[in-house]
Coordinates of C-alpha atoms in Angstrom, one line a residue:
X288 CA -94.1 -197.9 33.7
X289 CA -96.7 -196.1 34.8
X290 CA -94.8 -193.1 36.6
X291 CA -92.5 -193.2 33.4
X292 CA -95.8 -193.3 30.7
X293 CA -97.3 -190.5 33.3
X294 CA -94.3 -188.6 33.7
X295 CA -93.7 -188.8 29.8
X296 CA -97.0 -187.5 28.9
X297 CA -96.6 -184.5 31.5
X298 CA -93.9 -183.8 29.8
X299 CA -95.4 -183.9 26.5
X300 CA -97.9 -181.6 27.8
X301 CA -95.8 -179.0 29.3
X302 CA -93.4 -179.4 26.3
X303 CA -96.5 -179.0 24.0
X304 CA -97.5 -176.0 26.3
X305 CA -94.6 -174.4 25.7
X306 CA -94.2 -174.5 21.8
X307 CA -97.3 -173.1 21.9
X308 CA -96.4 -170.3 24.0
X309 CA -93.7 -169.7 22.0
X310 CA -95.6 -169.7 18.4
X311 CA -98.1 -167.4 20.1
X312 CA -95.1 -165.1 21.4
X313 CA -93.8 -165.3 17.6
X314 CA -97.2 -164.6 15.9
X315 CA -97.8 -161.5 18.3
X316 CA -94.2 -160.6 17.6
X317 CA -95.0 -160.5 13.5
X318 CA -98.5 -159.1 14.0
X319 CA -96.7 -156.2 15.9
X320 CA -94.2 -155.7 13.2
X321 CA -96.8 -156.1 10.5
X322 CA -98.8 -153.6 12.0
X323 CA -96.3 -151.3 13.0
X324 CA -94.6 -150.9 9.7
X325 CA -96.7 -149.1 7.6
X326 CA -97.4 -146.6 10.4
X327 CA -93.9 -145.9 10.7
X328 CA -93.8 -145.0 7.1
X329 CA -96.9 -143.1 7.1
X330 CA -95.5 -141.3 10.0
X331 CA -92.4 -140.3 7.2
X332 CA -94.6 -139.6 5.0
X333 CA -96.4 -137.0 6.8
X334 CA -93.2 -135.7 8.3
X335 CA -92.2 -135.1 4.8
X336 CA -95.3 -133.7 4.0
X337 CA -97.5 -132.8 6.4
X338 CA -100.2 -134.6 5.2
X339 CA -101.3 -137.2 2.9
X340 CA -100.3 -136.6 -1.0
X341 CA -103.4 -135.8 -2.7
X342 CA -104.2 -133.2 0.0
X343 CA -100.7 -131.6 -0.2
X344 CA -101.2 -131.8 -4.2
X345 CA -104.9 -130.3 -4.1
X346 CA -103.3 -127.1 -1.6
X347 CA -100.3 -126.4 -4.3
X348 CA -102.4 -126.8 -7.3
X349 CA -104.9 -124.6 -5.7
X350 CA -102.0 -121.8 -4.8
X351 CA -100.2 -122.2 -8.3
X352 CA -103.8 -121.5 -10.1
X353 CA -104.2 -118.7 -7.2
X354 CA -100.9 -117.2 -8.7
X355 CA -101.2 -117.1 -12.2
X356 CA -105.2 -116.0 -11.4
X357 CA -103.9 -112.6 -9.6
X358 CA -102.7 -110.4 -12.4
X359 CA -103.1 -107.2 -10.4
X360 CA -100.5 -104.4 -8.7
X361 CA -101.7 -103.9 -4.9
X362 CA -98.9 -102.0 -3.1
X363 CA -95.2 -100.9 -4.4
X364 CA -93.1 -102.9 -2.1
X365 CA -94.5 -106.2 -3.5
X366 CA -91.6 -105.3 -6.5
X367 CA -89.2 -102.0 -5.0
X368 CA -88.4 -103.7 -1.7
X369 CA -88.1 -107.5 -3.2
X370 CA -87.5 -107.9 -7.1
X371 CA -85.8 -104.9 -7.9
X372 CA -83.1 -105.1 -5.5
X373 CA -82.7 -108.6 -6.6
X374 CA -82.9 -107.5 -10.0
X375 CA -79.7 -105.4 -8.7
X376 CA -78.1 -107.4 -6.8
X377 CA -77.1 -109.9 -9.8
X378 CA -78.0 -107.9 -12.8
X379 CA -75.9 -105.2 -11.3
X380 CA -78.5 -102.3 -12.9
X381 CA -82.0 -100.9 -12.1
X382 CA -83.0 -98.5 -9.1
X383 CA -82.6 -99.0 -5.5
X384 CA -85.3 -96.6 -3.5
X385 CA -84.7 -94.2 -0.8
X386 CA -85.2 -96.9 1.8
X387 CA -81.8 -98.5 0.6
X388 CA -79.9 -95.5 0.5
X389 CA -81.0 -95.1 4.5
X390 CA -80.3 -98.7 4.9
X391 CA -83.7 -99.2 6.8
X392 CA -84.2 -102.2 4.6
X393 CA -82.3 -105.7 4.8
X394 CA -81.3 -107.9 1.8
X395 CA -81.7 -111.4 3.5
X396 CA -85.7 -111.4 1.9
X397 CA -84.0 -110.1 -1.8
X398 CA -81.6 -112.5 -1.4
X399 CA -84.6 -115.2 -2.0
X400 CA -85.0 -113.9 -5.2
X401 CA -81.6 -113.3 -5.8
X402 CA -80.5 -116.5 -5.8
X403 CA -83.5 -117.7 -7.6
X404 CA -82.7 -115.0 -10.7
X405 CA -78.9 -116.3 -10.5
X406 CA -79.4 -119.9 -10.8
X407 CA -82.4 -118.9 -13.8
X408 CA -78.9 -116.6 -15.2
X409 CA -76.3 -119.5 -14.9
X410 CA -78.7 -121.8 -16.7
X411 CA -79.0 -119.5 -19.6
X412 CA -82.9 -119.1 -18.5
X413 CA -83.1 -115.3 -17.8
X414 CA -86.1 -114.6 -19.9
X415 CA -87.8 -111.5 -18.1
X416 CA -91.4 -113.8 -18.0
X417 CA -89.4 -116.4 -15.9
X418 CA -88.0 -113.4 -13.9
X419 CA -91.5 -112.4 -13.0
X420 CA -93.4 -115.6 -12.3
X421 CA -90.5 -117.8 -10.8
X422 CA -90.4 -115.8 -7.7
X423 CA -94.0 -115.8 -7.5
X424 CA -94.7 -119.1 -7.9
X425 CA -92.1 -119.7 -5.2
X426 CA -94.0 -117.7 -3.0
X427 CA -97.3 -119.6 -3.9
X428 CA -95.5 -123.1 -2.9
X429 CA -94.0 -121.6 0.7
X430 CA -98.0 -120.3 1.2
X431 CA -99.1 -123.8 0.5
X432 CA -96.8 -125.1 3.2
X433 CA -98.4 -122.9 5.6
X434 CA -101.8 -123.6 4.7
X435 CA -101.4 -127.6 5.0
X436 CA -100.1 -126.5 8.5
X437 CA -102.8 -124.8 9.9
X438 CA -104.7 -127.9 8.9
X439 CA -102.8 -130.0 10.5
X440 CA -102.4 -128.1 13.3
X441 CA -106.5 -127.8 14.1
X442 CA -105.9 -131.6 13.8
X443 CA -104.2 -132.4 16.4
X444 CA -105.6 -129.2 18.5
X445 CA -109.3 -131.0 17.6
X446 CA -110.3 -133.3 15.1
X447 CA -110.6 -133.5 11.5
X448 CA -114.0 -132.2 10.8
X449 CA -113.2 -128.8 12.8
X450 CA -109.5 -129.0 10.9
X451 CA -111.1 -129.3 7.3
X452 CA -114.0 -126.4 8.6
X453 CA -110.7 -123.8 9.8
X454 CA -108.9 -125.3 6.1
X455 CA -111.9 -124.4 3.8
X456 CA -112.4 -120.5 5.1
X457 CA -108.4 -120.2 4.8
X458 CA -108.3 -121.5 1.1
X459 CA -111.5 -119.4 0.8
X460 CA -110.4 -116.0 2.1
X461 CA -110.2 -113.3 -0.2
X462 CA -108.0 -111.3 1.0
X463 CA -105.6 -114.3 1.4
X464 CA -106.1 -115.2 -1.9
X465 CA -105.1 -111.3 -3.1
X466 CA -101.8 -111.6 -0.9
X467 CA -100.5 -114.9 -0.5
X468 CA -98.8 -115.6 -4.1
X469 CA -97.2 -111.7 -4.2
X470 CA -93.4 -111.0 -3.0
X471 CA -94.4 -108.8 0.0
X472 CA -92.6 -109.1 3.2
X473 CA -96.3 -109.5 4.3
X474 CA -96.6 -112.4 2.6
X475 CA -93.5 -114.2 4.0
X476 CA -94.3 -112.7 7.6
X477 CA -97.9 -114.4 7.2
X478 CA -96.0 -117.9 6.1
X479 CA -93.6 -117.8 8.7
X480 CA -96.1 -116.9 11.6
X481 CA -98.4 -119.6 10.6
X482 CA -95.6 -122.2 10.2
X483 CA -94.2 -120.9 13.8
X484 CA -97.7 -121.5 15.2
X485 CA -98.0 -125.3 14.3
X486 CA -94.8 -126.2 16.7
X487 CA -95.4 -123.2 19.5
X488 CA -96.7 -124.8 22.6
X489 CA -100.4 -125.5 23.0
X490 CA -102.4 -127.7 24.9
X491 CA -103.1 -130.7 22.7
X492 CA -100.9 -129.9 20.2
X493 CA -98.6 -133.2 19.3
X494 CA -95.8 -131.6 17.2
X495 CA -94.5 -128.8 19.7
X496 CA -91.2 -127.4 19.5
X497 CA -89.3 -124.4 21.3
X498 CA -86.4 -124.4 18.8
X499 CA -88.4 -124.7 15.3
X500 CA -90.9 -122.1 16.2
X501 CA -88.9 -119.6 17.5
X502 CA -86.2 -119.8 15.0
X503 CA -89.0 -119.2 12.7
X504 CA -90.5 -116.1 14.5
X505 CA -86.4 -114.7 14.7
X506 CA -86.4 -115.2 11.1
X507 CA -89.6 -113.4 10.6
X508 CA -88.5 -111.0 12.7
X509 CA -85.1 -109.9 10.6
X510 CA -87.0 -109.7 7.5
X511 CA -89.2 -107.5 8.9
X512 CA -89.4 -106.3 12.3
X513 CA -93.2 -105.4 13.0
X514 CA -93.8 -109.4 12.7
X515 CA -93.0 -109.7 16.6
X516 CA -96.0 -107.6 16.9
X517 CA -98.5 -110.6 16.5
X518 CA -95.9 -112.6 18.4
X519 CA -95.9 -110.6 22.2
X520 CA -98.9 -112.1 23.7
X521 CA -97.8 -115.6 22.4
X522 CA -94.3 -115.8 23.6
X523 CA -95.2 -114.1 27.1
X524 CA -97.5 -116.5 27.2
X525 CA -94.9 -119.5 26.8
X526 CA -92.5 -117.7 29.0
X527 CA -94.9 -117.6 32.0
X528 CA -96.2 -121.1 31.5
X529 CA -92.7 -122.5 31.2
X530 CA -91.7 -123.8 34.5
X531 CA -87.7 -123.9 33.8
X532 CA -87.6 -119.9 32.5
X533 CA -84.3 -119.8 32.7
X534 CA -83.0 -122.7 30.5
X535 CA -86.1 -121.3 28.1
X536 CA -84.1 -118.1 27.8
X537 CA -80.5 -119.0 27.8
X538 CA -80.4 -122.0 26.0
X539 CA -83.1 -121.5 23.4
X540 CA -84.2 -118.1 23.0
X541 CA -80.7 -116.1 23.4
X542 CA -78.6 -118.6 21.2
X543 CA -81.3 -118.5 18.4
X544 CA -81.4 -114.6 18.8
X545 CA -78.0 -114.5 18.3
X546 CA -77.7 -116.7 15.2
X547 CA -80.3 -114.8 13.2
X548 CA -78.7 -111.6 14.2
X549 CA -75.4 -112.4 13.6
X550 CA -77.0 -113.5 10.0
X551 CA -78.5 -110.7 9.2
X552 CA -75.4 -108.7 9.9
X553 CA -73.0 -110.2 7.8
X554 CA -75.2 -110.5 4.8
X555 CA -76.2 -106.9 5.4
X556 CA -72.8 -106.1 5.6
X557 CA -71.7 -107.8 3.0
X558 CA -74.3 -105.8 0.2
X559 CA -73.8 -102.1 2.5
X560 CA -70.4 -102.3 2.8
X561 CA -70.7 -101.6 6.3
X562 CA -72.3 -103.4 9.8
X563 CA -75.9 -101.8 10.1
X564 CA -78.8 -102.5 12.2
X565 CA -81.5 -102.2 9.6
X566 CA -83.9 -103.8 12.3
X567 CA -83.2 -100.8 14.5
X568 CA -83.2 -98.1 11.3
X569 CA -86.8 -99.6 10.2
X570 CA -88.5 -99.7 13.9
X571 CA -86.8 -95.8 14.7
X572 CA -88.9 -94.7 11.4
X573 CA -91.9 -96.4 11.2
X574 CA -92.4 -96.8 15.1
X575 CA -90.1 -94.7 16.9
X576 CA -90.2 -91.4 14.5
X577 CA -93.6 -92.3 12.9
X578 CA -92.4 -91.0 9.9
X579 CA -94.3 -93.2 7.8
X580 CA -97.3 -90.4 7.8
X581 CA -95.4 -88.9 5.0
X582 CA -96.9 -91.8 3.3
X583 CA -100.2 -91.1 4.7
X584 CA -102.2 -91.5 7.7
X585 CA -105.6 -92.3 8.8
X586 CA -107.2 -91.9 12.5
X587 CA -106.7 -94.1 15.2
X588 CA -109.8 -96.6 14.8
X589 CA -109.1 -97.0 11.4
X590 CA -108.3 -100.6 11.4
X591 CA -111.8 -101.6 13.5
X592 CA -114.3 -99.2 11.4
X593 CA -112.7 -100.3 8.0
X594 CA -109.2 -102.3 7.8
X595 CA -110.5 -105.1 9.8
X596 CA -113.5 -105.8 8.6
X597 CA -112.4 -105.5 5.1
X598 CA -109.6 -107.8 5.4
X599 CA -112.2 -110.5 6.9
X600 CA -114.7 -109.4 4.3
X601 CA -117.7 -111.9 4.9
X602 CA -116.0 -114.1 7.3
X603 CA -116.8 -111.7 9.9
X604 CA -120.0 -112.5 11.1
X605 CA -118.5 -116.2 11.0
X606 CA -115.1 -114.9 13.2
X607 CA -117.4 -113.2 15.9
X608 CA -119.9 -116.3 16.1
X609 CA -116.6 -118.4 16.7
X610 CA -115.4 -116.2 19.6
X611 CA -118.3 -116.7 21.6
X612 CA -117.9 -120.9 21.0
X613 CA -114.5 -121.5 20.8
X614 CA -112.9 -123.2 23.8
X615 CA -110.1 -121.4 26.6
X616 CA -107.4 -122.5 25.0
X617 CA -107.8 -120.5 21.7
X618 CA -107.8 -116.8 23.6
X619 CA -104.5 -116.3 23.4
X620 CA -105.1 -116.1 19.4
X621 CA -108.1 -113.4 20.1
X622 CA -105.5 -111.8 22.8
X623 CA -102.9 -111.6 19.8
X624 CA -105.5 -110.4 17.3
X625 CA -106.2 -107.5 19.5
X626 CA -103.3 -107.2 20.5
X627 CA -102.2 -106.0 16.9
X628 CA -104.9 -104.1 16.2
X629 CA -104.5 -101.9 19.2
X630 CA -100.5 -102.2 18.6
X631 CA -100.6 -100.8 14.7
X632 CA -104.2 -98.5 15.7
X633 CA -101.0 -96.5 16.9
X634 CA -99.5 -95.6 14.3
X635 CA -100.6 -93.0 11.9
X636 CA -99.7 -95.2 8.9
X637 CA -102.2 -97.6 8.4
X638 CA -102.5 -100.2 5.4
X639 CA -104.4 -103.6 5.2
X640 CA -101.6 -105.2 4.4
X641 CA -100.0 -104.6 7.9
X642 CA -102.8 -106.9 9.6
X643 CA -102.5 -109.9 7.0
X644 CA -100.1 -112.0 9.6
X645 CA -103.2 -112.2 12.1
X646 CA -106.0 -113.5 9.1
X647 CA -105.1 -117.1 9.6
X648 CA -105.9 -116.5 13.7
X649 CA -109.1 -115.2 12.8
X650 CA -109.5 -118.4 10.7
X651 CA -109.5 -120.6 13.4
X652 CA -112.9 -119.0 14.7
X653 CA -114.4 -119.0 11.7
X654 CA -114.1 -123.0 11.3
X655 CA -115.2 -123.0 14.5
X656 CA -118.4 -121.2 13.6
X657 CA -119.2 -123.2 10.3
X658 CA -118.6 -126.5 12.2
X659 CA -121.3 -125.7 15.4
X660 CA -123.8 -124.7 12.5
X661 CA -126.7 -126.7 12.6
X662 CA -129.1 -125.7 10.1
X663 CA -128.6 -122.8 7.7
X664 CA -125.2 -124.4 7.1
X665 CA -125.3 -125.0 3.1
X666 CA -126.6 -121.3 2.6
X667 CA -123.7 -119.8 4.7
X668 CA -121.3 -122.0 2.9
X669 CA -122.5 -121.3 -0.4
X670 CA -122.7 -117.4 0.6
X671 CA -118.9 -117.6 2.7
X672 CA -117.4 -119.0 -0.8
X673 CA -119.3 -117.3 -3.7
X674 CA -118.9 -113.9 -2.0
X675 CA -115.2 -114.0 -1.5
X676 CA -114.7 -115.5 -4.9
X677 CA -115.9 -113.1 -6.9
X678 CA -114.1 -110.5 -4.7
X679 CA -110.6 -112.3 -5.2
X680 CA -111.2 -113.2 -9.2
X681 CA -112.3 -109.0 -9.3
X682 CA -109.0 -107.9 -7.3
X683 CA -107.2 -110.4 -8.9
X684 CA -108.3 -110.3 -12.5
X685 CA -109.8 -106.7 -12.7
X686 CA -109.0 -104.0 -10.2
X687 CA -105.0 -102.2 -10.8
X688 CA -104.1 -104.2 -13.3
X689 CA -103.1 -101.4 -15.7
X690 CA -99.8 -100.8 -14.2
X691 CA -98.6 -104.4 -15.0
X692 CA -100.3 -104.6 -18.5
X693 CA -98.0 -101.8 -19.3
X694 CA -95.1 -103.2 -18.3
X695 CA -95.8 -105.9 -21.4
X696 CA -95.8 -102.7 -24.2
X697 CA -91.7 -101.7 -22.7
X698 CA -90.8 -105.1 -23.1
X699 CA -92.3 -105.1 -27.0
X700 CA -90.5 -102.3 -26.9
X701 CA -87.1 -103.6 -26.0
X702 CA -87.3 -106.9 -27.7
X703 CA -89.3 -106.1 -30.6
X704 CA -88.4 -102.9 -31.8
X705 CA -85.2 -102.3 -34.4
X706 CA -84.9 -98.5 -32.5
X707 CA -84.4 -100.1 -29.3
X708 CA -81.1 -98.3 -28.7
X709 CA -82.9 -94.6 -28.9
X710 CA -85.8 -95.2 -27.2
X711 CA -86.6 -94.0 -23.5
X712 CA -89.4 -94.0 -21.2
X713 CA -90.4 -91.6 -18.7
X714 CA -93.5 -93.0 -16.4
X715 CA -95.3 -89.7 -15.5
X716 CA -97.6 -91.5 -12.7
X717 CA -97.4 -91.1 -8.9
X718 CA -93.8 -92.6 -7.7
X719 CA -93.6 -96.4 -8.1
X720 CA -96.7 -97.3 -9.4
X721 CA -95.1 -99.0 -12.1
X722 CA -92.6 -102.2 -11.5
X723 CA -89.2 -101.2 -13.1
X724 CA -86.8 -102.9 -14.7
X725 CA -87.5 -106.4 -12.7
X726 CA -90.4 -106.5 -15.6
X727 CA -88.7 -105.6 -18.2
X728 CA -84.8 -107.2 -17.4
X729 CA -83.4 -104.7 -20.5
X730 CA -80.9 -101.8 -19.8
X731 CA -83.5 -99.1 -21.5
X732 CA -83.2 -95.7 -19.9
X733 CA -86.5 -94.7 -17.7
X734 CA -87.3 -92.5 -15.7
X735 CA -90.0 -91.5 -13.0
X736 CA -91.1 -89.3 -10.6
X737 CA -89.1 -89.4 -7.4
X738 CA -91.1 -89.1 -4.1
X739 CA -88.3 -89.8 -1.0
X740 CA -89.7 -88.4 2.5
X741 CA -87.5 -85.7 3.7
X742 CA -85.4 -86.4 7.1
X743 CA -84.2 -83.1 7.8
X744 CA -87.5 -82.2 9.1
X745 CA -88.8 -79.4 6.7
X746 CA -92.1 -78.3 6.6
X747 CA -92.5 -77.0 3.4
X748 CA -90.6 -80.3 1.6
X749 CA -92.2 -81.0 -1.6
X750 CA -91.1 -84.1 -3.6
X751 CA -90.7 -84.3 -7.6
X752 CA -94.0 -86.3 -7.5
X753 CA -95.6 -82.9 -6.0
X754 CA -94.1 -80.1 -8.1
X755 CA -94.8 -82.1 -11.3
X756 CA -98.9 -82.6 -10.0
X757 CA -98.9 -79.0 -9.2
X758 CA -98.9 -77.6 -12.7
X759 CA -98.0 -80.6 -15.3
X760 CA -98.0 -78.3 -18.0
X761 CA -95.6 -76.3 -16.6
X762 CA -93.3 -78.6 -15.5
X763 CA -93.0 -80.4 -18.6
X764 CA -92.2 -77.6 -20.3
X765 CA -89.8 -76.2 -18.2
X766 CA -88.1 -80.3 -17.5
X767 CA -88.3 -80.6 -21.4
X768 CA -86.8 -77.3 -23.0
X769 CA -85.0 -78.6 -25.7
X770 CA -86.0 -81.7 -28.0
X771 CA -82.9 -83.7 -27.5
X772 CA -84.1 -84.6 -23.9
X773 CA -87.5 -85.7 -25.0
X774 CA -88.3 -89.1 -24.0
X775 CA -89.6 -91.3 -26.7
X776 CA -92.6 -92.3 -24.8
X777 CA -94.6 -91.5 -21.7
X778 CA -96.3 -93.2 -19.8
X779 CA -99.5 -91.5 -17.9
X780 CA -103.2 -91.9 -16.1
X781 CA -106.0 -91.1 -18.6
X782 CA -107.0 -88.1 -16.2
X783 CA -103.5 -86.9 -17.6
X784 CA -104.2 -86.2 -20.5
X785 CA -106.5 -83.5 -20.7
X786 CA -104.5 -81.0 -18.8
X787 CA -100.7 -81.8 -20.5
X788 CA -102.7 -82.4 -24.5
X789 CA -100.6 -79.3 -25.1
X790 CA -97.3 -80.6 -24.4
X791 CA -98.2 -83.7 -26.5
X792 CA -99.2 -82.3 -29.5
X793 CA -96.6 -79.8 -29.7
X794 CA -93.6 -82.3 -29.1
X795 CA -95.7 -84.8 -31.5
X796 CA -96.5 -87.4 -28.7
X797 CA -99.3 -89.6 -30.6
X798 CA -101.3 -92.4 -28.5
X799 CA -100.4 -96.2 -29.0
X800 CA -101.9 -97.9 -26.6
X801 CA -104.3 -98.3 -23.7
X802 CA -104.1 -100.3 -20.7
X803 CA -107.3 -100.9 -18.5
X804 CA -106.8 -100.1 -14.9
X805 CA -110.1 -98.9 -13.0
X806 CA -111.1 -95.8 -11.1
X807 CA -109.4 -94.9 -8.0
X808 CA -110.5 -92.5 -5.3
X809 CA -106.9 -90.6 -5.9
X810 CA -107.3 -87.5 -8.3
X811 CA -104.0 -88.7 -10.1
X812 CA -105.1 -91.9 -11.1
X813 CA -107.8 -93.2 -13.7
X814 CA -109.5 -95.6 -15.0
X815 CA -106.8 -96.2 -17.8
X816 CA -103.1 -96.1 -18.5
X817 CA -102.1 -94.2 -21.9
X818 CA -98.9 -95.2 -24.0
X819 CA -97.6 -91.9 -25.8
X820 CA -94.9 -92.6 -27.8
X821 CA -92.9 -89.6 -30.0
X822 CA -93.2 -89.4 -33.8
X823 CA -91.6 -87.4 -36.2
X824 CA -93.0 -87.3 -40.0
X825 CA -94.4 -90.8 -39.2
X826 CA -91.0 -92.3 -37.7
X827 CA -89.6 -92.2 -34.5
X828 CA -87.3 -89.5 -33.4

């Protein structure tokens, strides 16, 4: 009885052992569920997008008020290389510039905007204010994308305090802040390097992928083929670390270099009407020929002495403290900073527009620099923001804004005016420094100076642009011999009008409006834009 009562409670014991084991095997079993749950959803969260919502919310509010707070012209290609060809390309009327005609331009960037202005014409929506902002707006949202991933990228690379450092003197940059919302192949160079950077290969970084980034830099690359400039350093880099090279180039690289070209040439050949290389046509004249001095040149330290440090503005001091403290890892972004410098200091075109793509590398250095600060670090924070506000709300608000403000008296022109269907416009201003009809999305005959570079090689080549500026007067008179092909309003800079008031009073050209602008260093511009528009016994001719 004993052996049985002992033997029964042994295995009671064991029996009671054992249900425990298992209720503590179940228990861990739920506690690993319940934990790991919510940080699979997180984890789609974030995948979706890229961080958590009210930061994503914050960075594309911020770039939608960033948009609608830059009201200025900066370069022509932000409209004659972009909106105007997609103006074109569905409206079927407007202007296509030289760089068409030569096909050293490709349509896969217009195309953006194409298909944006087609859906907004299919839905009946084509109203020429939607036509100017959707595309910009868009542009705004792809920038936010980038900006949350250079955030997220310091992240992983460090930690969150040196992340939200790098995030604050991004969002704070002026020269970003100028660039980011407008339709420049710039702009979308910029957004695609940064967005190429958060999956290239670095130590420590946690979302890394060969495909995703290079597919982005080919991308880049076809819409405009100075962005592999930034890129040289990085992927040599990548090739020479990788240990299986071969599989690197054959399975990844060539296959993806293959798709975007094999892209690029269909859609290309489907708007030309014939297979072009417009990658090759744009490197053989802006690298190969250097042609683009006809637009200009400056010397060859042009981008250290000014370009540079204007494009850094007061973030430099903070971008050569960070060089000094940042760790090894992050010299391959100084190596590709330099790298482009010395790469476009080459060329006799310069602009500071052409160095934009690197800004966000020179970010990283300056968030490194604010976040080793130990005292001084309110001052330099209140001084890095306050400074590079009131730049961006000037350039933004303030400085070439005339051209666009004029654009608004031709569309009261075309939409408010009975005489609509005899009025004309000839801009008298230095070649595109107007947008065209992308702003003003009404068939109304205009007219501007022409400027194309000549490609025969002739010394003494003068465009329109430079006959007209020799002697205005002259021209005008000589252009405008008989009344009939009087426009029925011009267009000029306020230094204008002093040397063609002749012309005007004598064809009875009376003032109607006046457009702000500011003073440029050129001798053709001003510091305001004057409306003439033709009158005739107090009615228009």
């Amino acid at each position: 009885m004993e052996r049985e009562g002992g033997g029964g409670g042994g295995s009671l014991f064991f029996r009671g052992l054992q249900n425990r084991s298992q209720k503590k095997m179940k228990l861990r079993k739920r506690k690993s569920t319940l934990y790991l749950g919510p940080q699979k959803s997180t984890g789609r969260r974030r995948d979706l997008l890229g961080e958590n919502t009210s930061l994503v919310l914050f960075t594309i509010a911020l770039r939608i008020c960033n948009c609608f707070l830059v009201q200025t012209s900066f370069v022509p290609d932000e409209y004659w290389q972009s909106l105007e060809v997609a103006h074109h390309m569905v409206f079927n009327y407007g202007y296509l510039t030289w760089e068409w005609t030569e096909r050293l331009r490709g349509y896969i960037y217009p195309l953006i905007f194409a298909s944006i202005y087609k859906i907004l014409h299919l839905l009946g929506k084509d109203s020429v204010q939607l036509l100017i902002w959707i595309p910009r707006l868009a542009q705004a949202l792809l920038s936010a994308v980038a900006d949350l991933r250079l955030y997220s990228l310091m992240k992983q690379l460090e930690n969150q305090q040196v992340a939200r450092w790098v995030f604050f003197c991004q969002l704070c940059s002026w020269f970003t802040w100028y660039c980011c919302t407008r339709t420049l192949t710039n702009t979308m160079e910029t957004v695609l390097t940064v967005i190429a950077l958060f999956y290239y290969p670095l130590e420590g970084s946690k979302s890394m992928n060969s495909v995703k980034y290079s597919s982005l830099v080919a991308l880049a690359f076809i819409i405009r083929p100075t962005a592999v400039i930034p890129w040289v350093p990085l992927l040599l880099r990548h090739f020479w670390q990788e240990q299986r090279k071969l599989d690197l180039f054959l399975h990844q690289f060539l296959p993806i270099g293959f798709v975007t070209f094999s892209l690029s040439l269909i859609i290309d050949r489907i708007f030309f009407g014939q297979w072009t290389l417009v990658q090759y046509n744009f490197l053989k004249f802006n690298v190969l020929q250097d042609l683009g001095t006809f637009y200009g040149s400056h010397p060859w330290h042009w981008y250290f002495s000014q370009g540079f440090p204007a494009v850094l503005g007061t973030h430099l001091p903070f971008f050569i403290h960070g060089c000094f403290l940042a760790s090894k890892r992050y010299r391959i972004f100084l190596v590709t900073v330099l790298w482009t410098l010395l790469v476009y200091s080459m060329l006799s075109h310069k602009e500071f527009r052409f160095i934009y793509p690197v800004l966000p590398f020179c970010m990283v250095f300056c968030g490194y620099s604010l976040n080793h600060l130990k005292t001084w670090k309110k001052p330099a924070l209140s001084f890095l923001f306050l400074s590079n506000m009131l730049l961006a709300l000037y350039t933004g608000l303030v400085h070439q804004r005339g051209t666009l403000d004029v654009m608004t008296n031709i569309q009261e022109l075309c939409y408010n005016n009975p005489n609509v269907s005899s009025a004309s416009v000839f801009i008298m201003m230095p070649c595109h420094s107007t947008p065209y009809y992308s702003h003003v999305h009404y068939p109304l005959p205009m007219r501007f100076l022409q400027c194309p570079p000549d490609l025969s090689g002739k010394s003494d080549y003068l465009t329109e642009a430079d006959i007209f500026y020799l002697n205005p007067l002259k021209w005008l008179y000589r252009e405008f011999h008989n009344d009939s092909t009087l426009p029925t309003h011009l267009i000029i800079f306020s230094v204008l009008e002093e040397e063609i008031s002749p012309f005007l009073i004598s064809s009875n050209y009376e003032r109607t409006a006046v457009c702000f602008h500011t003073h440029l260093p050129e001798d053709r511009t001003g510091s305001h834009i004057y409306v003439y528009e033709r009158k005739l016994k107090g009615k228009l001719n």
